[in-house]
Structures are given as structure tokens and as C-alpha cells.
Short mmCIF file of C-alpha atoms and ligand atoms in Angstrom, two decimals:
data_model
loop_
_atom_site.label_atom_id
_atom_site.label_comp_id
_atom_site.label_asym_id
_atom_site.label_seq_id
_atom_site.Cartn_x
_atom_site.Cartn_y
_atom_site.Cartn_z
CA MET A 15 0.00 0.00 0.00
CA ASP A 16 1.51 3.29 -1.10
CA PHE A 17 0.28 6.39 0.69
CA THR A 18 2.71 8.80 -0.97
CA PHE A 19 0.99 11.69 -2.73
CA THR A 20 1.55 12.02 -6.46
CA ASP A 21 3.04 15.23 -7.91
CA ASP A 22 -0.42 16.36 -8.94
CA GLU A 23 -1.85 15.73 -5.46
CA ARG A 24 1.03 17.67 -3.90
CA ARG A 25 0.41 20.52 -6.37
CA PHE A 26 -3.24 20.57 -5.36
CA ASP A 27 -2.30 20.60 -1.67
CA THR A 28 0.01 23.59 -2.27
CA GLU A 29 -2.77 25.37 -4.14
CA VAL A 30 -5.22 24.80 -1.26
CA VAL A 31 -2.72 26.05 1.32
CA ALA A 32 -2.03 29.17 -0.78
CA PHE A 33 -5.77 29.82 -1.13
CA LEU A 34 -6.34 29.45 2.62
CA ASP A 35 -3.37 31.74 3.34
CA SER A 36 -4.85 34.38 1.04
CA GLU A 37 -8.21 34.03 2.81
CA ARG A 38 -6.61 35.21 6.06
CA ASP A 39 -6.86 38.77 4.72
CA HIS A 40 -10.55 38.46 3.88
CA PRO A 41 -12.84 40.66 6.04
CA ASP A 42 -14.78 37.53 7.14
CA ALA A 43 -11.66 35.62 8.20
CA ALA A 44 -12.27 35.97 11.95
CA VAL A 45 -15.69 34.30 11.58
CA VAL A 46 -14.72 31.69 9.00
CA PHE A 47 -11.52 30.46 10.64
CA ALA A 48 -12.64 29.71 14.17
CA PRO A 49 -10.61 26.85 15.57
CA GLN A 50 -11.30 28.15 19.07
CA ARG A 51 -14.92 26.97 19.17
CA GLU A 52 -15.04 23.48 17.71
CA ALA A 53 -18.83 23.34 17.80
CA ASP A 54 -19.34 25.98 15.14
CA ALA A 55 -16.39 25.22 12.96
CA GLN A 56 -17.60 22.43 10.70
CA LEU A 57 -20.91 23.79 9.47
CA ALA A 58 -21.68 26.54 6.98
CA SER A 59 -24.05 28.06 9.53
CA THR A 60 -23.51 31.82 9.08
CA PRO A 61 -23.66 34.08 5.98
CA GLU A 62 -19.86 34.43 6.23
CA HIS A 63 -19.40 30.66 6.22
CA LYS A 64 -21.76 30.31 3.27
CA GLU A 65 -19.84 32.95 1.30
CA PHE A 66 -16.61 31.12 2.06
CA MET A 67 -18.13 27.89 0.71
CA ARG A 68 -19.10 29.75 -2.47
CA ARG A 69 -15.49 30.86 -2.89
CA LEU A 70 -14.45 27.20 -2.56
CA ALA A 71 -17.09 26.35 -5.16
CA ASP A 72 -15.70 29.03 -7.50
CA LYS A 73 -12.36 27.25 -7.31
CA GLY A 74 -14.16 24.14 -8.61
CA TRP A 75 -13.41 22.26 -5.39
CA LEU A 76 -16.89 21.08 -4.47
CA GLY A 77 -17.83 17.78 -6.06
CA MET A 78 -14.35 17.22 -7.51
CA SER A 79 -14.63 13.49 -7.06
CA TRP A 80 -18.00 13.23 -8.79
CA PRO A 81 -18.09 11.73 -12.27
CA GLU A 82 -17.68 14.26 -15.08
CA GLU A 83 -21.27 13.82 -16.29
CA PHE A 84 -22.41 15.28 -12.94
CA GLY A 85 -20.09 18.28 -13.08
CA GLY A 86 -17.14 16.76 -11.25
CA ASP A 87 -13.76 16.35 -12.84
CA GLY A 88 -13.32 12.71 -11.93
CA HIS A 89 -10.64 13.50 -9.33
CA GLU A 90 -10.21 10.71 -6.84
CA GLY A 91 -11.55 11.17 -3.30
CA LEU A 92 -7.99 11.88 -2.24
CA TYR A 93 -8.34 15.46 -3.45
CA GLU A 94 -11.41 15.98 -1.26
CA TYR A 95 -9.49 14.42 1.60
CA ILE A 96 -6.61 16.87 1.08
CA LEU A 97 -9.03 19.79 0.93
CA ASN A 98 -11.01 18.72 4.02
CA GLU A 99 -7.85 18.13 6.05
CA ARG A 100 -6.52 21.59 5.24
CA LEU A 101 -9.91 23.16 6.04
CA SER A 102 -10.11 21.41 9.39
CA GLN A 103 -6.54 22.42 10.30
CA ARG A 104 -7.66 26.05 9.99
CA GLY A 105 -11.01 25.59 11.74
CA ALA A 106 -12.91 26.37 8.52
CA PRO A 107 -16.19 24.66 7.52
CA LEU A 108 -15.72 21.29 5.81
CA ILE A 109 -17.04 20.40 2.37
CA GLY A 110 -19.75 18.60 4.27
CA LYS A 111 -22.71 16.36 3.85
CA GLY A 112 -24.03 17.94 0.63
CA VAL A 113 -21.01 17.01 -1.47
CA GLY A 114 -20.01 13.92 0.50
CA MET A 115 -23.10 12.06 1.56
CA ILE A 116 -26.11 13.45 -0.20
CA GLY A 117 -24.43 14.21 -3.52
CA LYS A 118 -22.84 10.78 -3.70
CA THR A 119 -26.09 9.02 -2.77
CA LEU A 120 -28.02 11.01 -5.39
CA ILE A 121 -25.42 10.09 -8.00
CA ARG A 122 -25.66 6.40 -7.15
CA HIS A 123 -29.38 6.01 -6.59
CA ALA A 124 -31.60 8.98 -7.49
CA ASP A 125 -33.43 9.53 -10.77
CA GLU A 126 -32.26 12.05 -13.34
CA GLN A 127 -34.65 14.86 -12.39
CA LEU A 128 -33.44 14.86 -8.75
CA GLN A 129 -29.82 14.74 -9.91
CA LYS A 130 -30.41 17.70 -12.25
CA ARG A 131 -32.18 19.72 -9.56
CA PHE A 132 -29.83 19.16 -6.67
CA LEU A 133 -26.32 18.33 -7.87
CA PRO A 134 -25.58 21.73 -9.51
CA GLU A 135 -26.85 23.54 -6.38
CA ILE A 136 -24.62 21.40 -4.16
CA ARG A 137 -21.60 22.07 -6.36
CA THR A 138 -22.14 25.82 -6.22
CA ALA A 139 -22.73 25.78 -2.43
CA SER A 140 -26.18 27.28 -3.01
CA ILE A 141 -27.99 24.94 -0.64
CA ASP A 142 -27.39 23.22 2.67
CA PHE A 143 -29.02 20.12 4.11
CA ALA A 144 -30.15 18.78 7.46
CA LEU A 145 -30.26 15.02 8.05
CA GLY A 146 -33.45 13.63 9.56
CA TYR A 147 -32.70 10.10 10.69
CA SER A 148 -32.79 9.97 14.53
CA GLU A 149 -36.03 10.03 16.51
CA PRO A 150 -36.81 10.03 20.24
CA ASP A 151 -36.92 6.20 20.36
CA SER A 152 -34.74 5.43 17.35
CA GLY A 153 -31.08 6.39 17.42
CA SER A 154 -28.67 3.47 17.48
CA ASP A 155 -31.51 1.18 16.40
CA LEU A 156 -32.29 3.49 13.50
CA ALA A 157 -34.19 0.87 11.52
CA SER A 158 -36.95 1.08 14.14
CA LEU A 159 -37.78 4.67 13.08
CA LYS A 160 -41.46 5.57 13.18
CA LEU A 161 -41.93 8.86 11.30
CA ARG A 162 -44.94 7.80 9.22
CA ALA A 163 -45.31 8.50 5.51
CA THR A 164 -48.79 7.67 4.15
CA ARG A 165 -49.75 7.62 0.52
CA VAL A 166 -51.72 10.63 -0.75
CA GLU A 167 -52.46 11.65 -4.33
CA GLY A 168 -49.21 12.52 -6.08
CA GLY A 169 -47.03 11.95 -3.05
CA TRP A 170 -46.72 11.17 0.65
CA ALA A 171 -47.95 12.85 3.86
CA LEU A 172 -45.43 12.76 6.72
CA ASN A 173 -46.40 12.92 10.39
CA GLY A 174 -44.27 12.43 13.50
CA GLN A 175 -41.02 13.68 15.00
CA LYS A 176 -37.26 13.72 14.40
CA ARG A 177 -34.58 14.52 16.96
CA PHE A 178 -30.98 15.71 16.65
CA SER A 179 -31.51 17.24 13.18
CA THR A 180 -28.32 19.32 13.11
CA SER A 181 -28.44 22.30 10.69
CA ALA A 182 -32.27 22.19 10.48
CA HIS A 183 -32.45 25.80 11.73
CA PHE A 184 -30.54 27.15 8.70
CA ALA A 185 -30.59 24.44 5.99
CA GLU A 186 -32.78 24.84 2.91
CA TRP A 187 -33.42 21.11 2.42
CA TYR A 188 -34.13 18.19 4.71
CA TRP A 189 -32.96 14.63 3.89
CA VAL A 190 -35.47 12.51 5.78
CA ALA A 191 -36.01 8.80 6.39
CA ALA A 192 -39.64 7.81 6.96
CA ARG A 193 -41.62 4.60 7.30
CA THR A 194 -43.59 3.96 4.14
CA ASP A 195 -44.52 0.32 4.84
CA PRO A 196 -45.25 -0.43 8.50
CA ASP A 197 -46.06 -4.07 7.72
CA ALA A 198 -42.71 -4.91 6.08
CA PRO A 199 -39.69 -6.09 8.15
CA LYS A 200 -38.24 -2.95 9.76
CA HIS A 201 -35.27 -2.55 7.37
CA LYS A 202 -37.51 -2.93 4.32
CA GLY A 203 -40.23 -0.33 4.90
CA ILE A 204 -38.12 2.85 4.94
CA THR A 205 -37.94 5.50 2.21
CA LEU A 206 -35.73 8.59 1.83
CA PHE A 207 -37.33 11.94 1.00
CA LEU A 208 -36.04 15.41 0.14
CA ILE A 209 -38.16 18.04 1.87
CA ASP A 210 -38.14 21.81 1.51
CA MET A 211 -37.38 23.20 4.99
CA ALA A 212 -39.80 26.07 4.27
CA ASP A 213 -42.74 23.63 4.39
CA PRO A 214 -45.30 25.11 6.81
CA GLY A 215 -45.93 21.63 8.30
CA LEU A 216 -42.42 21.55 9.80
CA THR A 217 -41.69 22.99 13.26
CA VAL A 218 -38.03 23.29 14.27
CA LEU A 219 -37.12 23.62 17.96
CA GLU A 220 -33.64 24.10 19.38
CA GLN A 221 -32.04 21.15 21.17
CA LYS A 222 -29.04 22.17 23.26
CA THR A 223 -26.08 19.86 23.80
CA MET A 224 -23.42 19.70 26.52
CA GLY A 225 -20.80 20.72 23.93
CA ASP A 226 -22.67 23.93 23.00
CA GLU A 227 -23.47 22.63 19.51
CA ARG A 228 -27.00 23.46 18.51
CA THR A 229 -29.07 20.65 17.11
CA ASN A 230 -32.85 20.45 16.65
CA GLU A 231 -36.07 18.60 17.23
CA VAL A 232 -38.36 18.70 14.20
CA PHE A 233 -42.10 18.03 14.23
CA PHE A 234 -43.98 16.98 11.09
CA ASP A 235 -47.64 17.90 10.77
CA ASP A 236 -49.04 16.64 7.46
CA VAL A 237 -45.97 17.54 5.45
CA VAL A 238 -46.88 16.56 1.89
CA VAL A 239 -43.90 15.48 -0.21
CA PRO A 240 -44.41 15.02 -3.97
CA ASP A 241 -43.40 11.73 -5.59
CA GLU A 242 -40.56 13.40 -7.48
CA ASN A 243 -38.84 14.09 -4.13
CA VAL A 244 -38.54 10.41 -3.26
CA VAL A 245 -34.86 9.39 -3.39
CA GLY A 246 -34.38 6.16 -5.34
CA GLU A 247 -36.86 3.34 -4.82
CA VAL A 248 -39.71 3.43 -2.30
CA ASN A 249 -38.88 1.11 0.66
CA SER A 250 -35.17 0.92 -0.28
CA GLY A 251 -34.08 3.79 1.96
CA TRP A 252 -32.27 1.61 4.48
CA THR A 253 -29.64 0.50 1.95
CA TYR A 254 -28.97 4.12 0.94
CA ILE A 255 -28.78 5.27 4.57
CA CYS A 256 -26.17 2.64 5.49
CA GLU A 257 -24.02 3.56 2.51
CA ALA A 258 -24.36 7.29 3.23
CA LEU A 259 -23.40 6.79 6.89
CA ASP A 260 -20.17 5.18 5.75
CA TYR A 261 -19.48 8.30 3.67
CA GLU A 262 -20.27 10.50 6.69
CA ARG A 263 -17.84 8.66 8.93
CA PHE A 264 -14.95 9.58 6.73
CA THR A 265 -15.95 13.00 5.38
CA ILE A 266 -16.71 14.56 8.76
CA TYR A 267 -14.02 13.18 11.04
CA THR A 268 -10.64 14.57 9.98
CA VAL A 269 -7.07 14.27 11.18
CA GLY A 270 -6.49 17.99 10.53
CA ALA A 271 -8.44 19.00 13.64
CA LEU A 272 -6.31 16.60 15.72
CA GLU A 273 -3.13 18.00 14.20
CA SER A 274 -4.05 21.54 15.17
CA LYS A 275 -4.83 20.36 18.72
CA MET A 276 -1.46 18.59 18.84
CA ALA A 277 0.20 21.87 17.80
CA ARG A 278 -1.59 23.61 20.71
CA ILE A 279 -0.35 20.97 23.13
CA MET A 280 3.22 21.40 21.87
CA GLU A 281 2.92 25.18 22.15
CA TRP A 282 1.65 24.86 25.74
CA ALA A 283 4.42 22.41 26.71
CA THR A 284 7.21 24.53 25.25
CA THR A 285 6.02 27.91 26.55
CA THR A 286 4.58 27.08 30.01
CA GLU A 287 6.80 26.97 33.08
CA ARG A 288 6.04 25.32 36.38
CA ARG A 289 8.41 25.51 39.35
CA GLY A 290 11.07 27.12 37.18
CA ARG A 291 11.05 24.42 34.55
CA ARG A 292 9.37 24.28 31.14
CA MET A 293 6.66 21.63 30.94
CA SER A 294 8.39 20.10 27.92
CA GLU A 295 11.38 19.25 30.16
CA ASP A 296 9.22 17.14 32.50
CA PRO A 297 9.71 13.44 31.58
CA GLN A 298 6.12 12.61 32.46
CA VAL A 299 4.81 15.38 30.17
CA ARG A 300 7.15 14.32 27.38
CA ALA A 301 5.98 10.71 27.67
CA GLY A 302 2.33 11.80 27.50
CA ILE A 303 2.93 13.93 24.41
CA VAL A 304 4.76 11.11 22.67
CA ALA A 305 1.86 8.74 23.38
CA LEU A 306 -0.61 11.24 21.89
CA ALA A 307 1.63 11.83 18.86
CA THR A 308 1.83 8.08 18.28
CA ASP A 309 -1.97 7.78 18.44
CA LEU A 310 -2.20 10.67 15.99
CA GLU A 311 -0.03 8.79 13.52
CA VAL A 312 -2.28 5.72 13.88
CA ALA A 313 -5.32 7.93 13.21
CA ARG A 314 -3.63 9.38 10.12
CA MET A 315 -2.83 5.91 8.74
CA LEU A 316 -6.37 4.68 9.35
CA THR A 317 -7.77 7.72 7.57
CA LEU A 318 -5.52 7.05 4.59
CA ARG A 319 -6.74 3.44 4.48
CA VAL A 320 -10.30 4.74 4.26
CA ILE A 321 -9.40 7.12 1.45
CA ASP A 322 -7.47 4.38 -0.32
CA GLU A 323 -10.47 2.03 -0.19
CA ALA A 324 -12.79 4.78 -1.47
CA ALA A 325 -10.32 5.67 -4.26
CA ARG A 326 -10.49 2.06 -5.44
CA GLY A 327 -14.25 2.48 -5.85
CA GLY A 328 -15.24 0.65 -2.66
CA VAL A 329 -17.44 1.84 0.21
CA PRO A 330 -14.98 1.86 3.12
CA SER A 331 -17.24 0.36 5.73
CA ASN A 332 -14.99 -1.37 8.31
CA GLU A 333 -12.22 1.15 7.76
CA ALA A 334 -14.66 4.03 8.29
CA SER A 335 -15.86 2.58 11.61
CA MET A 336 -12.29 2.01 12.83
CA CYS A 337 -11.41 5.50 11.78
CA LYS A 338 -14.37 7.15 13.53
CA LEU A 339 -13.69 5.19 16.69
CA THR A 340 -9.99 6.08 16.74
CA LEU A 341 -10.29 9.75 15.78
CA THR A 342 -13.09 10.56 18.21
CA ARG A 343 -11.35 8.69 21.05
CA LEU A 344 -8.16 10.61 20.40
CA HIS A 345 -9.99 13.95 20.54
CA GLN A 346 -11.21 12.89 24.00
CA LYS A 347 -7.77 11.68 25.08
CA MET A 348 -6.18 15.00 24.14
CA ALA A 349 -8.78 16.98 26.08
CA ASP A 350 -8.54 14.63 29.10
CA TRP A 351 -4.76 14.85 29.11
CA MET A 352 -4.72 18.62 28.87
CA LEU A 353 -7.27 19.09 31.67
CA GLU A 354 -5.19 16.77 33.85
CA HIS A 355 -2.11 18.91 33.24
CA LEU A 356 -3.61 22.40 33.28
CA GLY A 357 -4.71 22.11 36.89
CA PRO A 358 -7.77 23.85 38.39
CA SER A 359 -7.75 26.84 35.97
CA GLY A 360 -8.13 24.38 33.10
CA VAL A 361 -11.82 24.01 33.86
CA LEU A 362 -12.62 27.73 33.66
CA THR A 363 -14.94 28.42 30.74
CA HIS A 364 -14.08 30.86 27.97
CA GLU A 365 -16.31 33.57 29.51
CA ASP A 366 -13.89 33.70 32.47
CA PRO A 367 -11.02 36.20 32.03
CA ASP A 368 -8.66 33.78 33.83
CA ALA A 369 -9.50 30.86 31.51
CA ILE A 370 -6.42 29.21 30.00
CA ASP A 371 -6.24 29.40 26.19
CA ASP A 372 -9.66 31.10 26.22
CA GLY A 373 -11.20 27.96 27.75
CA PHE A 374 -10.38 25.88 24.67
CA TRP A 375 -9.66 22.65 26.53
CA GLU A 376 -12.59 22.95 28.91
CA HIS A 377 -14.86 23.29 25.88
CA SER A 378 -13.06 20.54 24.01
CA TYR A 379 -13.60 18.21 26.99
CA ARG A 380 -17.37 18.69 26.69
CA PHE A 381 -17.56 18.84 22.90
CA THR A 382 -15.56 15.70 22.19
CA VAL A 383 -18.22 13.61 23.95
CA LEU A 384 -20.69 14.57 21.20
CA GLU A 385 -18.42 13.25 18.50
CA THR A 386 -18.51 9.80 20.08
CA ILE A 387 -22.32 9.77 19.72
CA GLY A 388 -23.21 11.54 16.43
CA GLY A 389 -22.95 9.49 13.22
CA GLY A 390 -23.33 6.26 15.24
CA SER A 391 -21.98 5.93 18.78
CA SER A 392 -18.67 4.28 19.68
CA GLU A 393 -20.49 1.21 20.99
CA ILE A 394 -22.28 0.86 17.66
CA GLN A 395 -19.00 1.17 15.73
CA LYS A 396 -17.63 -1.64 17.90
CA ASN A 397 -20.72 -3.76 17.20
CA ILE A 398 -20.29 -3.17 13.46
CA LEU A 399 -16.63 -4.14 13.60
CA SER A 400 -17.20 -7.20 15.75
CA ARG A 401 -19.65 -8.54 13.17
CA ARG A 402 -18.39 -7.25 9.82
CA ALA A 403 -14.63 -7.17 10.40
CA LEU A 404 -14.13 -10.00 12.90
CA GLY A 405 -17.11 -12.20 12.00
CA LEU A 406 -18.10 -12.64 15.64
CA PRO A 407 -21.57 -14.15 16.03
CA GLY A 408 -24.53 -12.13 17.42
C1 FAD B 501 -24.14 16.54 18.36
C2 FAD B 501 -25.01 15.52 17.69
C3 FAD B 501 -25.44 15.76 16.38
C4 FAD B 501 -26.28 14.84 15.76
N1 FAD B 501 -26.72 15.13 14.49
C5 FAD B 501 -27.63 14.31 13.93
C6 FAD B 501 -28.21 14.65 12.67
O1 FAD B 501 -27.89 15.67 12.06
N2 FAD B 501 -29.18 13.84 12.18
C7 FAD B 501 -29.60 12.70 12.82
O2 FAD B 501 -30.47 12.01 12.30
N3 FAD B 501 -29.05 12.34 14.01
C8 FAD B 501 -28.09 13.12 14.57
N4 FAD B 501 -27.56 12.79 15.80
C9 FAD B 501 -28.10 11.63 16.51
C10 FAD B 501 -27.14 10.48 16.67
O3 FAD B 501 -26.96 9.79 15.46
C11 FAD B 501 -27.71 9.60 17.79
O4 FAD B 501 -27.64 10.35 18.98
C12 FAD B 501 -26.95 8.31 17.94
O5 FAD B 501 -27.18 7.48 16.84
C13 FAD B 501 -27.34 7.59 19.26
O6 FAD B 501 -28.72 7.46 19.36
P1 FAD B 501 -29.50 7.89 20.68
O7 FAD B 501 -29.07 9.26 21.06
O8 FAD B 501 -30.94 7.64 20.45
O9 FAD B 501 -28.95 6.93 21.80
P2 FAD B 501 -29.37 5.41 22.06
O10 FAD B 501 -29.47 4.67 20.79
O11 FAD B 501 -30.58 5.41 22.93
O12 FAD B 501 -28.13 4.86 22.86
C14 FAD B 501 -27.92 5.17 24.24
C15 FAD B 501 -26.61 4.52 24.67
O13 FAD B 501 -26.71 3.09 24.54
C16 FAD B 501 -25.67 2.59 23.69
N5 FAD B 501 -26.21 1.53 22.85
C17 FAD B 501 -27.34 1.55 22.12
N6 FAD B 501 -27.51 0.39 21.47
C18 FAD B 501 -26.47 -0.39 21.78
C19 FAD B 501 -26.07 -1.73 21.43
N7 FAD B 501 -26.79 -2.47 20.59
N8 FAD B 501 -24.92 -2.22 21.95
C20 FAD B 501 -24.16 -1.47 22.80
N9 FAD B 501 -24.50 -0.21 23.19
C21 FAD B 501 -25.63 0.32 22.68
C22 FAD B 501 -25.25 3.78 22.83
O14 FAD B 501 -23.91 3.64 22.40
C23 FAD B 501 -25.41 4.93 23.81
O15 FAD B 501 -24.28 5.01 24.65
C24 FAD B 501 -26.69 13.66 16.44
C25 FAD B 501 -26.23 13.43 17.74
C26 FAD B 501 -25.41 14.35 18.36
C27 FAD B 501 -24.96 14.06 19.77
#
């Protein structure tokens, strides 16, 4: 397995770095590049973030890996990986679920009219999506979802509730899984719909999280979705969801964010003194940093395995689960380790003038818990791996 970048990939990387350097002078830079508050960084949630995504689109960098007939240039997923890693190093929004999950699922499974309507808008960063999978009683056991879609003339009427619909308070479109056949086995009666978020039958309520990230509860009251907004085949939604979740696990969790945290840890260790000695001279601190750096290298290699599998045309299922598990655990380890070493002031929040590093590690400690839940919890990743990768029964 050769993970060395080709000349062309290195050229692209240099071009991305130069673009991001030039963006530092943009009037919106302070909003767009916000590594300090992890919760807001990944999503194009503000007008400034959206404008930044449009500038990325103008460079032709959204949908690069899509086939040419859909406006991509056939670049391998490695180019998107390079771009996402550089974005996450700077705390900028990532290319996200539109290009990665929804775009790729539409390309594989949707009919031509949906592809023509949505793919160009995704490539130009004109629209954003919320994902409506989880419900109050269906999270890990997603196939048990109950949001009911009943047949009406020309479409489907949706009634029920979703939970944890991140981005639903600013997205234009809603990618929703609903039960279209309650009598079929649970995996076989689910259909995916694209719903206009402006539909008056939708009510979006804020759901706060311990990591300060806003997510949402969404209530459906006779939301009528026309047949042309059904994604792929009726009752085949479960297959598409599983495939799209594998895409999510490797487009959202990046090594770049870990690298920038590692740089912060190094900065702290080399500039902070305790009892007349720099932290970096303390053998126990040095040993801890080396252990984290080693884990970081493992995370990087796992990520490359995922990209490699995707570049060969596969859906990197086991690799994606291993990667999510490792990356999210390492985010937690870094925050745990830093809080242990910062002492009591480490837990002051960023509102407190005495907070260390503007409360970055205190916030990170809370935020990194969320990452181990969203996109399928750590326990679920382990279940997937025990069955699919190790072939354990049960
Ligand atoms: C910040 C954040 C953003 C999110 N964004 C979205 C989004 O945009 N769209 C969306 O649809 N969902 C989203 N989610 C929901 C997320 O996918 C679910 O929270 C997750 O799948 C877990 O489901 P649950 O919360 O219902 O917990 P449960 O499924 O009730 O699980 C509770 C606990 O039990 C464990 N558990 C459950 N089943 C098993 C098992 N079989 N074996 C071992 N342990 C098990 C879980 O690991 C967990 O620790 C988001 C969640 C968070 C935290």
C-alpha cells in the first residue's frame, strides 16, 4: 500500500494552502476560521461561512470526485481528503454532507430529475441540508424509526417527529427517512425523502447539547412530499442510509483537527513553566505527548486506508468505523490529558477572564463527547466491527 501523494496531489495541496493563506486577509476571516470553538467550525451556519463555501465552489473544489457527467472532474476522493484536512486544520467549515453524503447518494441512486435539480446547487454551495434520521426512540436502532409516511395523491404525507436534526435551523433542504410500509420487516419499509425546509408543516425547535453545539427537534404535521422528491426506490431507503453513513464517517471526522490540537499541546508544553522548569522538560509530560503523537499517527494511517479504499471504488465500511472510533477517542484523550495537566484553571470556561487558552480545553472536553455519539456511537462502531470485520456471532 503506497500512501505517498503524487506530484499532482502535492500541487493541489500547495494550491489549497495558498488559497487558505490568502483568505486570512478576507474581512470575514475571523468568523470563518474559528478553531477556538469546535462546535461551530464544521458547518456553513452563518452568511460568512456560506460565502466562504461559495469561494471554494468558485475554485471548482466542491464535487471534484463526482463523475464528469455530474459536473465533477473525476478526481479521486484523495483530493477531497486533502481539501477537508486543510480546512479542518484552519477551523474552517468542511465540504460537508451535501457534497459527500447526499451528492454521492443522489449520484448512485436517485433519478435524473433529482440529480439535475440538486447536484448543480450542491456544487455551487447554493444549498445546505439537514439530516433527519434519529427520533426520540430510534437512534442506534435506526431501523426502528417511526416517522410515518402515508400515501396521498401525487405523493406522501409525513407525520411524526425527528430529533438531533443538526443544521435544520438554517438548511434549505431536509434529507429525511420515513416509514412507508409499517407491515414490512423494519429494514424494508423505509424510504428517503427530500423536503423543503420552508414547508409550513415543519416545526423546528432548538435542542441544546453539553458541547454547545445546537441541534434540533423537528415536528412533522401533514408535510406533503411530492413523488418526485422520493430518493431512489420506495422502501429501499435503508440501503442508501447505510451507505451514506459510511461516507459520513470519513468525510466529517478529519485528522487535521487533531493536528491543530497537537500543535496547541506542543505550544503549551514549550512555553509554560512550572516551578522554574518548562513543561516540555518534564519526563512525564514528554511521555504523555509522545503517546498522543503516536496515536495521531495511527489515526492518520487509518484515515488514509479509508481514502485508499474509497479511491479504489469501494465503500470503506470497516475502515470508516475504525477511523471514527480512533479519531473521536483521540480527541477525547487529548482533552482529558490537557485538563489533567492544566490544573484547576483548566476548567474555567471561555467567559472567564482567567480561563487558559480562552477555555479551549474545557470546551473541548465537553464537545468531544458529542463526536462519540453523532454518526453512530462508539459502541455501535464496535458492534459493526465485531460482526463485519471480525465475524463474531450475534
Ligand atoms: C451533536 C449531535 C449531532 C447529531 N446530528 C444528527 C443529525 O444531524 N441527524 C440525525 O439524524 N441524528 C443526529 N444525531 C443523533 C445520533 O446519530 C444519535 O444520537 C446516535 O445514533 C445515538 O442514538 P441515541 O441518542 O438515540 O442513543 P441510544 O441509541 O438510545 O443509545 C444510548 C446509549 O446506549 C448505547 N447503545 C445503544 N444500542 C447499543 C447496542 N446495541 N450495543 C451497545 N451499546 C448500545 C449507545 O452507544 C449509547 O451510549 C446527532 C447526535 C449528536 C450528539
